[in-house]
Short mmCIF file of N, CA and C in Angstrom, two decimals:
data_model
loop_
_atom_site.label_atom_id
_atom_site.label_comp_id
_atom_site.label_asym_id
_atom_site.label_seq_id
_atom_site.Cartn_x
_atom_site.Cartn_y
_atom_site.Cartn_z
N UNK L 1 0.91 -1.27 -0.12
CA UNK L 1 0.19 0.15 0.01
C UNK L 1 0.97 1.24 0.23
N UNK L 2 0.37 2.19 -0.73
CA UNK L 2 1.11 3.53 -0.78
C UNK L 2 0.90 4.23 0.23
N UNK L 3 1.97 4.62 1.00
CA UNK L 3 1.91 5.48 2.31
C UNK L 3 3.24 6.32 2.23
N UNK L 4 3.14 7.50 2.54
CA UNK L 4 4.26 8.44 2.80
C UNK L 4 4.08 9.36 4.01
N UNK L 5 5.30 8.91 5.08
CA UNK L 5 5.34 9.59 6.45
C UNK L 5 5.33 10.99 6.35
N UNK L 6 4.89 11.56 7.26
CA UNK L 6 4.88 13.26 7.22
C UNK L 6 5.59 13.40 8.90
N UNK L 7 5.85 14.42 9.11
CA UNK L 7 6.18 14.83 10.45
C UNK L 7 4.99 14.40 11.98
N UNK L 8 4.14 14.93 11.03
CA UNK L 8 2.69 14.90 12.17
C UNK L 8 1.78 13.95 11.54
N UNK L 9 1.95 13.15 10.73
CA UNK L 9 0.92 12.14 10.12
C UNK L 9 1.53 11.32 8.86
N UNK L 10 0.53 10.97 7.86
CA UNK L 10 0.99 10.66 6.76
C UNK L 10 0.11 10.79 5.42
N UNK L 11 0.57 10.49 4.29
CA UNK L 11 -0.20 10.47 3.22
C UNK L 11 -0.22 9.19 2.93
N UNK L 12 -1.98 8.84 2.47
CA UNK L 12 -2.37 7.36 2.08
C UNK L 12 -3.31 7.29 1.62
N UNK L 13 -3.87 6.04 0.81
CA UNK L 13 -5.12 6.08 0.29
C UNK L 13 -6.40 6.43 1.11
N UNK L 14 -7.16 6.79 0.56
CA UNK L 14 -8.63 7.07 1.09
C UNK L 14 -9.21 5.56 1.26
N UNK L 15 -9.95 5.51 2.29
CA UNK L 15 -10.28 4.13 2.70
C UNK L 15 -11.84 4.34 3.48
N UNK L 16 -12.67 3.19 3.52
CA UNK L 16 -13.85 3.46 4.30
C UNK L 16 -13.53 3.59 5.77
N UNK L 17 -14.22 4.14 6.27
CA UNK L 17 -14.18 4.94 7.63
C UNK L 17 -13.79 5.93 7.60
N UNK L 18 -13.18 6.93 6.53
CA UNK L 18 -12.79 8.22 6.62
C UNK L 18 -13.64 9.03 6.22
N UNK L 19 -15.07 8.67 6.09
CA UNK L 19 -16.09 9.58 5.82
C UNK L 19 -16.20 10.65 7.12
N UNK L 20 -16.67 10.17 8.33
CA UNK L 20 -16.92 10.88 9.27
C UNK L 20 -15.90 12.26 9.52
N UNK L 21 -14.77 11.83 9.44
CA UNK L 21 -13.37 12.92 9.69
C UNK L 21 -13.55 14.03 8.33
N UNK L 22 -14.10 13.17 7.19
CA UNK L 22 -13.82 14.15 5.60
C UNK L 22 -15.04 15.17 6.23
N UNK L 23 -16.26 14.70 6.76
CA UNK L 23 -17.05 15.72 6.52
C UNK L 23 -16.86 17.01 7.68
N UNK L 24 -16.16 16.43 8.67
CA UNK L 24 -15.91 17.39 10.20
C UNK L 24 -14.94 18.27 9.32
N UNK L 25 -14.00 17.87 8.71
CA UNK L 25 -12.80 18.75 8.24
C UNK L 25 -12.92 19.29 7.02
N UNK L 26 -13.73 18.82 6.03
CA UNK L 26 -13.92 19.26 4.61
C UNK L 26 -14.99 20.43 4.88
N UNK L 27 -16.19 20.43 5.53
CA UNK L 27 -17.19 21.29 5.61
C UNK L 27 -16.68 22.47 6.33
N UNK L 28 -16.28 23.26 5.46
CA UNK L 28 -15.68 24.76 5.88
C UNK L 28 -15.45 25.82 5.04
N UNK L 29 -16.33 27.05 5.04
CA UNK L 29 -16.25 27.94 4.30
C UNK L 29 -14.90 28.45 3.89
N UNK L 30 -14.09 28.49 4.92
CA UNK L 30 -12.85 28.93 4.62
C UNK L 30 -11.71 28.28 3.69
N UNK L 31 -12.16 26.85 3.90
CA UNK L 31 -11.42 26.02 2.93
C UNK L 31 -12.27 26.11 0.97
N UNK L 32 -13.67 26.24 1.24
CA UNK L 32 -14.29 26.21 0.28
C UNK L 32 -14.01 27.59 -0.53
N UNK L 33 -13.66 28.67 0.08
CA UNK L 33 -13.29 30.12 -0.55
C UNK L 33 -12.17 30.04 -1.31
N UNK L 34 -11.04 28.95 -1.12
CA UNK L 34 -9.96 28.66 -1.91
C UNK L 34 -9.99 27.62 -2.78
N UNK L 35 -10.83 27.25 -2.90
CA UNK L 35 -10.88 25.66 -4.02
C UNK L 35 -12.05 26.05 -4.85
N UNK L 36 -11.81 25.28 -5.87
CA UNK L 36 -12.88 25.38 -7.02
C UNK L 36 -14.70 24.86 -6.65
N UNK L 37 -15.38 25.17 -7.69
CA UNK L 37 -16.75 24.96 -6.89
C UNK L 37 -17.28 23.68 -7.09
N UNK L 38 -16.57 22.84 -7.35
CA UNK L 38 -17.03 21.53 -7.49
C UNK L 38 -16.76 20.62 -6.17
N UNK L 39 -16.09 21.26 -5.31
CA UNK L 39 -15.75 20.95 -3.97
C UNK L 39 -16.82 21.45 -3.25
N UNK L 40 -17.60 20.35 -2.72
CA UNK L 40 -18.76 20.66 -2.20
C UNK L 40 -19.00 21.80 -0.92
N UNK L 41 -19.75 22.35 -0.72
CA UNK L 41 -19.97 23.21 0.65
C UNK L 41 -21.39 23.65 0.69
N UNK L 42 -21.95 23.06 1.83
CA UNK L 42 -21.38 22.32 2.87
C UNK L 42 -21.14 20.91 2.55
N UNK L 43 -20.28 20.28 3.03
CA UNK L 43 -19.64 18.93 2.63
C UNK L 43 -20.33 18.22 3.38
N UNK L 44 -21.20 17.13 2.89
CA UNK L 44 -22.15 16.38 3.26
C UNK L 44 -21.77 14.69 3.50
N UNK L 45 -22.37 13.82 4.35
CA UNK L 45 -21.83 12.90 4.50
C UNK L 45 -22.10 12.02 3.20
N UNK L 46 -23.28 12.17 2.30
CA UNK L 46 -23.42 11.73 0.88
C UNK L 46 -21.98 12.17 0.25
N UNK L 47 -21.52 13.51 0.03
CA UNK L 47 -20.50 13.85 -0.37
C UNK L 47 -19.21 12.91 -0.10
N UNK L 48 -19.04 12.96 1.08
CA UNK L 48 -17.94 11.87 1.62
C UNK L 48 -18.08 10.50 1.13
N UNK L 49 -19.09 9.84 1.31
CA UNK L 49 -19.19 8.39 1.08
C UNK L 49 -18.79 8.63 -0.44
N UNK L 50 -19.21 9.58 -1.34
CA UNK L 50 -19.02 9.52 -2.67
C UNK L 50 -17.42 9.51 -3.19
N UNK L 51 -17.04 10.39 -2.34
CA UNK L 51 -15.45 10.56 -2.58
C UNK L 51 -14.42 9.86 -2.30
N UNK L 52 -15.00 8.74 -1.08
CA UNK L 52 -14.26 7.80 -0.64
C UNK L 52 -14.35 6.73 -1.60
N UNK L 53 -15.87 6.37 -1.83
CA UNK L 53 -15.92 5.13 -2.99
C UNK L 53 -15.19 5.25 -4.13
N UNK L 54 -14.96 6.61 -4.72
CA UNK L 54 -14.39 6.73 -6.04
C UNK L 54 -13.03 6.74 -6.01
N UNK L 55 -12.33 6.90 -4.58
CA UNK L 55 -10.88 7.07 -4.49
C UNK L 55 -10.26 5.79 -3.94
N UNK L 56 -11.00 4.99 -3.53
CA UNK L 56 -10.09 3.84 -2.41
C UNK L 56 -9.78 2.52 -3.15
N UNK L 57 -9.94 2.49 -4.56
CA UNK L 57 -9.72 1.21 -4.95
C UNK L 57 -8.48 1.37 -6.18
N UNK L 58 -7.97 2.45 -6.36
CA UNK L 58 -6.78 2.64 -7.35
C UNK L 58 -5.24 1.68 -6.62
N UNK L 59 -4.83 1.35 -7.85
CA UNK L 59 -3.56 0.62 -7.62
C UNK L 59 -2.48 1.71 -7.29
N UNK L 60 -2.60 2.57 -8.41
CA UNK L 60 -1.81 3.76 -8.22
C UNK L 60 -2.92 4.99 -7.97
N UNK L 61 -3.02 5.25 -6.71
CA UNK L 61 -4.08 6.39 -6.45
C UNK L 61 -3.55 7.70 -7.22
N UNK L 62 -4.75 8.39 -7.49
CA UNK L 62 -4.13 9.80 -7.73
C UNK L 62 -4.76 11.06 -6.80
N UNK L 63 -5.26 10.52 -5.71
CA UNK L 63 -5.67 11.27 -4.45
C UNK L 63 -5.21 10.73 -3.14
N UNK L 64 -4.45 11.21 -2.29
CA UNK L 64 -4.33 10.92 -1.12
C UNK L 64 -4.56 11.72 -0.16
N UNK L 65 -5.19 10.70 1.22
CA UNK L 65 -5.80 11.42 2.12
C UNK L 65 -4.67 11.98 2.84
N UNK L 66 -4.64 13.09 3.63
CA UNK L 66 -3.65 13.36 4.63
C UNK L 66 -4.18 13.11 6.13
N UNK L 67 -3.68 12.46 6.59
CA UNK L 67 -3.89 11.34 7.95
C UNK L 67 -3.09 12.11 9.29
N UNK L 68 -3.67 12.85 10.16
CA UNK L 68 -3.05 13.27 11.13
C UNK L 68 -3.90 12.59 12.33
N UNK L 69 -3.08 11.97 13.11
CA UNK L 69 -3.95 11.21 14.52
C UNK L 69 -4.72 10.75 14.16
N UNK L 70 -4.63 9.59 13.32
CA UNK L 70 -5.71 8.71 12.97
C UNK L 70 -7.06 9.30 12.18
N UNK L 71 -6.80 10.74 11.78
CA UNK L 71 -8.09 11.03 11.03
C UNK L 71 -7.68 11.73 9.80
N UNK L 72 -8.55 11.60 8.68
CA UNK L 72 -8.31 12.30 7.40
C UNK L 72 -8.88 13.44 7.60
N UNK L 73 -7.65 14.35 7.29
CA UNK L 73 -7.94 16.08 7.83
C UNK L 73 -7.60 16.56 6.49
N UNK L 74 -7.59 16.15 5.46
CA UNK L 74 -7.09 16.82 4.00
C UNK L 74 -6.83 15.67 2.72
N UNK L 75 -6.77 16.35 1.69
CA UNK L 75 -6.38 15.65 0.50
C UNK L 75 -5.32 16.29 -0.34
N UNK L 76 -4.50 15.52 -1.18
CA UNK L 76 -3.55 15.89 -2.09
C UNK L 76 -3.76 15.21 -3.21
N UNK L 77 -3.92 15.49 -4.37
CA UNK L 77 -4.20 14.77 -5.38
C UNK L 77 -3.74 15.37 -6.78
N UNK L 78 -4.01 14.82 -8.09
CA UNK L 78 -3.59 15.37 -9.17
C UNK L 78 -4.52 14.89 -10.48
N UNK L 79 -4.63 15.34 -11.38
CA UNK L 79 -5.00 15.13 -12.82
C UNK L 79 -4.22 15.34 -13.82
N UNK L 80 -4.13 14.09 -14.60
CA UNK L 80 -3.17 14.13 -15.79
C UNK L 80 -4.05 14.69 -16.92
N UNK L 81 -3.66 15.56 -17.55
CA UNK L 81 -4.53 15.97 -18.66
C UNK L 81 -4.57 15.45 -20.14
N UNK L 82 -5.26 15.92 -20.85
CA UNK L 82 -5.28 15.16 -22.05
C UNK L 82 -5.04 16.04 -23.56
N UNK L 83 -5.29 15.35 -24.49
CA UNK L 83 -4.93 15.97 -25.87
C UNK L 83 -3.78 16.94 -25.85
N UNK L 84 -3.46 17.91 -26.28
CA UNK L 84 -1.95 18.61 -26.33
C UNK L 84 -1.49 18.80 -25.09
N UNK L 85 -2.27 18.66 -23.90
CA UNK L 85 -1.77 18.71 -22.50
C UNK L 85 -1.30 17.40 -21.96
N UNK L 86 -1.59 16.38 -22.49
CA UNK L 86 -1.23 15.31 -22.01
C UNK L 86 -0.06 14.69 -21.17
N UNK L 87 0.66 15.72 -21.33
CA UNK L 87 2.29 15.20 -20.49
C UNK L 87 2.24 16.32 -19.05
N UNK L 88 0.96 16.85 -19.01
CA UNK L 88 0.71 17.85 -17.78
C UNK L 88 -0.01 17.15 -16.76
N UNK L 89 0.29 17.38 -15.76
CA UNK L 89 -0.60 16.89 -14.45
C UNK L 89 -1.14 18.43 -13.38
N UNK L 90 -2.28 18.57 -13.29
CA UNK L 90 -2.58 19.72 -12.23
C UNK L 90 -2.47 19.29 -11.01
N UNK L 91 -1.63 19.73 -9.95
CA UNK L 91 -1.92 19.17 -8.53
C UNK L 91 -2.55 20.00 -7.64
N UNK L 92 -3.48 19.59 -6.79
CA UNK L 92 -4.53 20.23 -6.03
C UNK L 92 -4.43 19.71 -4.84
N UNK L 93 -4.63 20.51 -3.41
CA UNK L 93 -4.66 19.91 -2.27
C UNK L 93 -5.61 21.19 -1.31
N UNK L 94 -6.02 20.59 -0.33
CA UNK L 94 -6.50 21.46 0.81
C UNK L 94 -6.27 20.66 2.21
N UNK L 95 -6.29 21.13 3.44
CA UNK L 95 -6.08 20.82 4.56
C UNK L 95 -7.08 21.43 5.62
N UNK L 96 -7.30 20.73 6.53
CA UNK L 96 -8.33 21.10 7.66
C UNK L 96 -7.62 22.56 8.24
N UNK L 97 -8.40 23.37 8.46
CA UNK L 97 -8.36 24.85 8.80
C UNK L 97 -7.19 24.85 10.33
N UNK L 98 -7.63 23.62 10.85
CA UNK L 98 -7.11 23.22 12.23
C UNK L 98 -5.59 22.99 12.12
N UNK L 99 -5.08 22.84 10.93
CA UNK L 99 -3.71 22.61 10.59
C UNK L 99 -2.92 23.43 9.81
N UNK L 100 -3.62 24.48 9.10
CA UNK L 100 -3.15 25.36 8.49
C UNK L 100 -1.86 25.90 9.23
N UNK L 101 -0.98 26.37 8.46
CA UNK L 101 0.54 26.94 9.02
C UNK L 101 1.16 26.27 9.63
N UNK L 102 0.98 25.04 9.77
CA UNK L 102 1.71 23.86 10.41
C UNK L 102 2.84 23.13 9.68
N UNK L 103 3.10 23.57 8.26
CA UNK L 103 3.93 22.99 7.44
C UNK L 103 3.69 21.51 6.92
N UNK L 104 2.24 21.20 6.90
CA UNK L 104 1.91 19.82 6.62
C UNK L 104 1.95 19.78 4.98
N UNK L 105 1.48 20.73 4.46
CA UNK L 105 1.45 20.92 2.74
C UNK L 105 2.83 21.01 2.40
N UNK L 106 3.66 21.69 3.07
CA UNK L 106 4.79 22.14 2.85
C UNK L 106 5.82 20.84 2.69
N UNK L 107 5.50 19.80 3.41
CA UNK L 107 5.87 18.48 3.32
C UNK L 107 5.39 17.72 1.91
N UNK L 108 3.84 17.92 2.03
CA UNK L 108 3.27 16.63 1.09
C UNK L 108 3.27 17.16 -0.31
N UNK L 109 3.46 18.60 -0.66
CA UNK L 109 3.66 19.03 -2.23
C UNK L 109 4.82 18.15 -2.60
N UNK L 110 5.89 18.25 -2.04
CA UNK L 110 7.14 17.78 -2.70
C UNK L 110 7.01 16.33 -2.62
N UNK L 111 6.48 15.46 -1.68
CA UNK L 111 6.18 14.06 -2.06
C UNK L 111 5.25 13.80 -2.90
N UNK L 112 4.08 14.26 -3.06
CA UNK L 112 3.32 14.04 -4.17
C UNK L 112 4.01 14.38 -5.39
N UNK L 113 4.62 15.48 -5.35
CA UNK L 113 5.43 15.96 -6.99
C UNK L 113 6.22 14.95 -7.41
N UNK L 114 7.09 14.19 -6.45
CA UNK L 114 7.96 13.17 -6.79
C UNK L 114 7.43 11.78 -7.02
N UNK L 115 6.18 11.50 -6.30
CA UNK L 115 5.36 10.64 -6.85
C UNK L 115 4.84 10.61 -8.14
N UNK L 116 4.55 11.86 -8.89
CA UNK L 116 3.66 11.96 -9.88
C UNK L 116 5.00 11.87 -11.01
N UNK L 117 5.94 12.46 -10.76
CA UNK L 117 7.22 12.41 -11.71
C UNK L 117 7.52 10.99 -11.71
N UNK L 118 7.57 10.32 -10.90
CA UNK L 118 8.36 8.74 -10.80
C UNK L 118 7.19 7.87 -11.22
N UNK L 119 5.95 7.80 -11.08
CA UNK L 119 4.90 7.15 -11.73
C UNK L 119 4.31 7.48 -12.90
N UNK L 120 4.03 8.51 -13.49
CA UNK L 120 3.61 8.58 -14.63
C UNK L 120 4.41 9.59 -15.67
N UNK L 121 3.70 9.43 -16.88
CA UNK L 121 4.64 10.16 -17.87
C UNK L 121 4.05 11.56 -18.07
N UNK L 122 4.86 12.18 -17.16
CA UNK L 122 4.79 13.56 -16.93
C UNK L 122 5.89 14.57 -17.10
N UNK L 123 5.53 15.51 -18.04
CA UNK L 123 6.83 16.76 -17.86
C UNK L 123 6.70 18.00 -17.12
N UNK L 124 5.32 17.86 -16.96
CA UNK L 124 4.98 19.53 -16.25
C UNK L 124 3.79 18.97 -15.15
N UNK L 125 4.09 19.60 -14.19
CA UNK L 125 3.02 19.70 -12.79
C UNK L 125 2.85 21.24 -12.86
N UNK L 126 1.64 21.63 -12.74
CA UNK L 126 1.18 22.93 -12.36
C UNK L 126 0.01 23.01 -11.26
N UNK L 127 -0.12 24.10 -10.74
CA UNK L 127 -1.32 24.25 -9.84
C UNK L 127 -1.86 25.78 -10.12
N UNK L 128 -3.03 26.03 -9.83
CA UNK L 128 -3.79 27.04 -10.03
C UNK L 128 -4.12 27.46 -8.45
N UNK L 129 -3.71 28.85 -8.16
CA UNK L 129 -4.09 29.43 -6.93
C UNK L 129 -4.97 30.62 -7.04
N UNK L 130 -6.13 30.54 -6.42
CA UNK L 130 -6.56 32.00 -6.26
C UNK L 130 -6.16 32.79 -5.73
N UNK L 131 -6.28 34.26 -6.08
CA UNK L 131 -5.56 35.74 -5.68
C UNK L 131 -6.02 35.49 -3.99
N UNK L 132 -5.09 35.85 -3.16
CA UNK L 132 -5.49 35.77 -1.78
C UNK L 132 -4.83 34.57 -1.04
N UNK L 133 -4.61 33.48 -1.79
CA UNK L 133 -4.03 32.39 -0.90
C UNK L 133 -2.98 32.29 -0.92
N UNK L 134 -1.98 33.07 0.16
CA UNK L 134 -0.64 33.26 0.13
C UNK L 134 0.13 32.28 0.63
N UNK L 135 -0.77 31.53 1.52
CA UNK L 135 -0.41 29.96 2.10
C UNK L 135 -0.04 29.28 1.14
N UNK L 136 -0.99 28.84 0.20
CA UNK L 136 -0.88 27.92 -0.94
C UNK L 136 0.37 28.42 -1.82
N UNK L 137 0.35 29.73 -2.05
CA UNK L 137 1.72 30.20 -2.96
C UNK L 137 3.01 30.00 -2.51
N UNK L 138 3.30 30.09 -0.94
CA UNK L 138 4.39 29.90 -0.41
C UNK L 138 4.65 28.55 -0.31
N UNK L 139 3.80 27.37 -0.09
CA UNK L 139 3.85 26.17 -0.19
C UNK L 139 4.39 25.79 -1.65
N UNK L 140 3.83 26.24 -2.70
CA UNK L 140 4.41 25.81 -3.91
C UNK L 140 6.04 26.30 -4.21
N UNK L 141 6.15 27.55 -3.96
CA UNK L 141 7.35 28.09 -4.05
C UNK L 141 8.50 27.24 -3.31
N UNK L 142 8.23 27.14 -2.04
CA UNK L 142 9.21 26.01 -1.30
C UNK L 142 9.56 24.81 -1.90
N UNK L 143 8.40 24.11 -2.56
CA UNK L 143 8.81 22.90 -3.01
C UNK L 143 9.24 23.19 -4.64
N UNK L 144 9.66 24.17 -4.81
CA UNK L 144 10.17 24.47 -5.99
C UNK L 144 9.72 24.75 -7.55
N UNK L 145 8.21 25.05 -6.70
CA UNK L 145 7.57 25.60 -8.50
C UNK L 145 7.64 26.83 -8.77
N UNK L 146 7.48 27.45 -9.84
CA UNK L 146 7.79 28.69 -10.15
C UNK L 146 6.58 29.46 -10.71
N UNK L 147 6.43 30.56 -10.18
CA UNK L 147 5.17 31.41 -10.48
C UNK L 147 5.21 31.77 -11.86
N UNK L 148 4.36 31.33 -12.65
CA UNK L 148 4.64 31.45 -14.03
C UNK L 148 3.79 32.29 -15.03
N UNK L 149 2.80 32.73 -14.13
CA UNK L 149 1.53 33.55 -15.07
C UNK L 149 0.58 33.93 -13.97
N UNK L 150 0.08 35.03 -14.57
CA UNK L 150 -1.14 35.23 -13.35
C UNK L 150 -2.63 35.48 -14.57
N UNK L 151 -3.35 34.68 -14.42
CA UNK L 151 -4.60 34.98 -15.39
C UNK L 151 -5.54 35.78 -14.82
N UNK L 152 -5.41 37.01 -15.19
CA UNK L 152 -6.14 38.36 -14.64
C UNK L 152 -7.61 37.95 -14.69
N UNK L 153 -8.44 38.09 -13.35
CA UNK L 153 -9.76 38.31 -13.09
C UNK L 153 -10.31 36.91 -14.21
N UNK L 154 -9.70 35.57 -13.98
CA UNK L 154 -9.92 34.51 -14.92
C UNK L 154 -11.00 33.62 -13.85
N UNK L 155 -11.02 33.61 -12.78
CA UNK L 155 -11.82 32.86 -12.29
C UNK L 155 -12.93 33.62 -11.32
N UNK L 156 -14.21 32.86 -10.82
CA UNK L 156 -15.22 33.49 -10.00
C UNK L 156 -15.27 32.81 -9.01
N UNK L 157 -15.17 33.53 -8.00
CA UNK L 157 -15.34 33.05 -6.61
C UNK L 157 -16.24 33.76 -5.65
N UNK L 158 -17.59 33.14 -4.89
CA UNK L 158 -18.39 34.13 -4.15
C UNK L 158 -18.82 35.41 -5.15
N UNK L 159 -19.27 35.08 -6.18
CA UNK L 159 -19.85 36.04 -7.38
C UNK L 159 -18.61 37.47 -7.57
N UNK L 160 -17.11 37.00 -7.24
CA UNK L 160 -16.14 38.05 -7.33
C UNK L 160 -15.20 37.27 -8.73
N UNK L 161 -14.66 38.21 -9.51
CA UNK L 161 -13.67 37.98 -10.29
C UNK L 161 -12.53 37.88 -9.57
N UNK L 162 -11.84 36.91 -9.65
CA UNK L 162 -10.32 36.55 -9.01
C UNK L 162 -9.27 36.43 -9.83
N UNK L 163 -8.03 36.97 -9.68
CA UNK L 163 -6.88 36.35 -10.52
C UNK L 163 -6.51 34.95 -10.03
N UNK L 164 -6.24 34.31 -11.13
CA UNK L 164 -5.56 33.10 -10.86
C UNK L 164 -4.26 33.04 -11.13
N UNK L 165 -3.40 32.26 -10.06
CA UNK L 165 -2.14 32.32 -10.43
C UNK L 165 -1.59 30.89 -10.62
N UNK L 166 -0.62 30.79 -11.69
CA UNK L 166 -0.30 29.55 -12.15
C UNK L 166 1.14 29.51 -11.74
N UNK L 167 1.45 28.28 -11.00
CA UNK L 167 2.87 27.75 -10.71
C UNK L 167 3.05 26.42 -11.33
N UNK L 168 4.34 26.46 -11.53
CA UNK L 168 4.62 24.87 -12.21
C UNK L 168 6.25 24.63 -12.06
N UNK L 169 6.25 23.31 -12.53
CA UNK L 169 7.66 22.64 -12.13
C UNK L 169 7.63 21.57 -13.34
N UNK L 170 8.69 21.35 -14.02
CA UNK L 170 9.05 20.70 -14.93
C UNK L 170 9.88 19.80 -14.61
N UNK L 171 9.95 18.57 -15.38
CA UNK L 171 10.67 17.28 -14.83
C UNK L 171 12.07 17.50 -14.66
N UNK L 172 12.65 18.16 -15.50
CA UNK L 172 14.11 18.63 -15.46
C UNK L 172 14.41 19.62 -14.21
N UNK L 173 13.54 20.28 -13.83
CA UNK L 173 13.78 21.23 -12.69
C UNK L 173 13.67 20.23 -11.67
N UNK L 174 12.80 19.27 -11.49
CA UNK L 174 12.53 18.45 -10.24
C UNK L 174 13.79 17.60 -10.13
N UNK L 175 14.38 17.43 -11.17
CA UNK L 175 15.68 16.12 -11.23
C UNK L 175 16.69 16.98 -10.71
N UNK L 176 16.85 18.45 -11.14
CA UNK L 176 17.88 19.08 -10.72
C UNK L 176 17.75 19.45 -9.18
N UNK L 177 16.43 19.79 -8.68
CA UNK L 177 16.40 19.84 -7.11
C UNK L 177 16.71 18.63 -6.30
N UNK L 178 16.51 17.38 -7.03
CA UNK L 178 16.47 15.99 -6.09
C UNK L 178 17.91 15.66 -6.27
N UNK L 179 18.88 16.21 -6.86
CA UNK L 179 20.21 16.06 -6.78
C UNK L 179 20.90 16.33 -5.64
#
């Protein structure tokens, strides 16, 4: 089973039994304000059951639970794109507000970045961060990602147009960091 240690927890596949802690930690307006609208708010038991069911059975998972003290308190995952973007993967993550500023994602993003480059035919990993999410921007920069673009007022959240910041890392850059 894929499992990666963190200083105060681990990254591991989603499993049955994670639903209750997922609802408790994911149903948070402050988290929802920084993610895409397909992330439900409020986050219901039905949403949690659907998420766990759709993510628990992969040989090579593309979403991993962030577990701390035996509870699933976040997620880090990626999507490999298609067509002319087929060698690109988009990384995304969230963590319970209880653990903001504690360095959990600063550890998790490099682990997931390495996992993607080692196991998937990807040349570039990118992340999209909404304006104002300074913590997430710092996490990506610390992991070696480059702030490559600002899509001006490209996103809509809470009926407001927001800038979308694009961060990326190339396979060759990751290899240089890993030496």
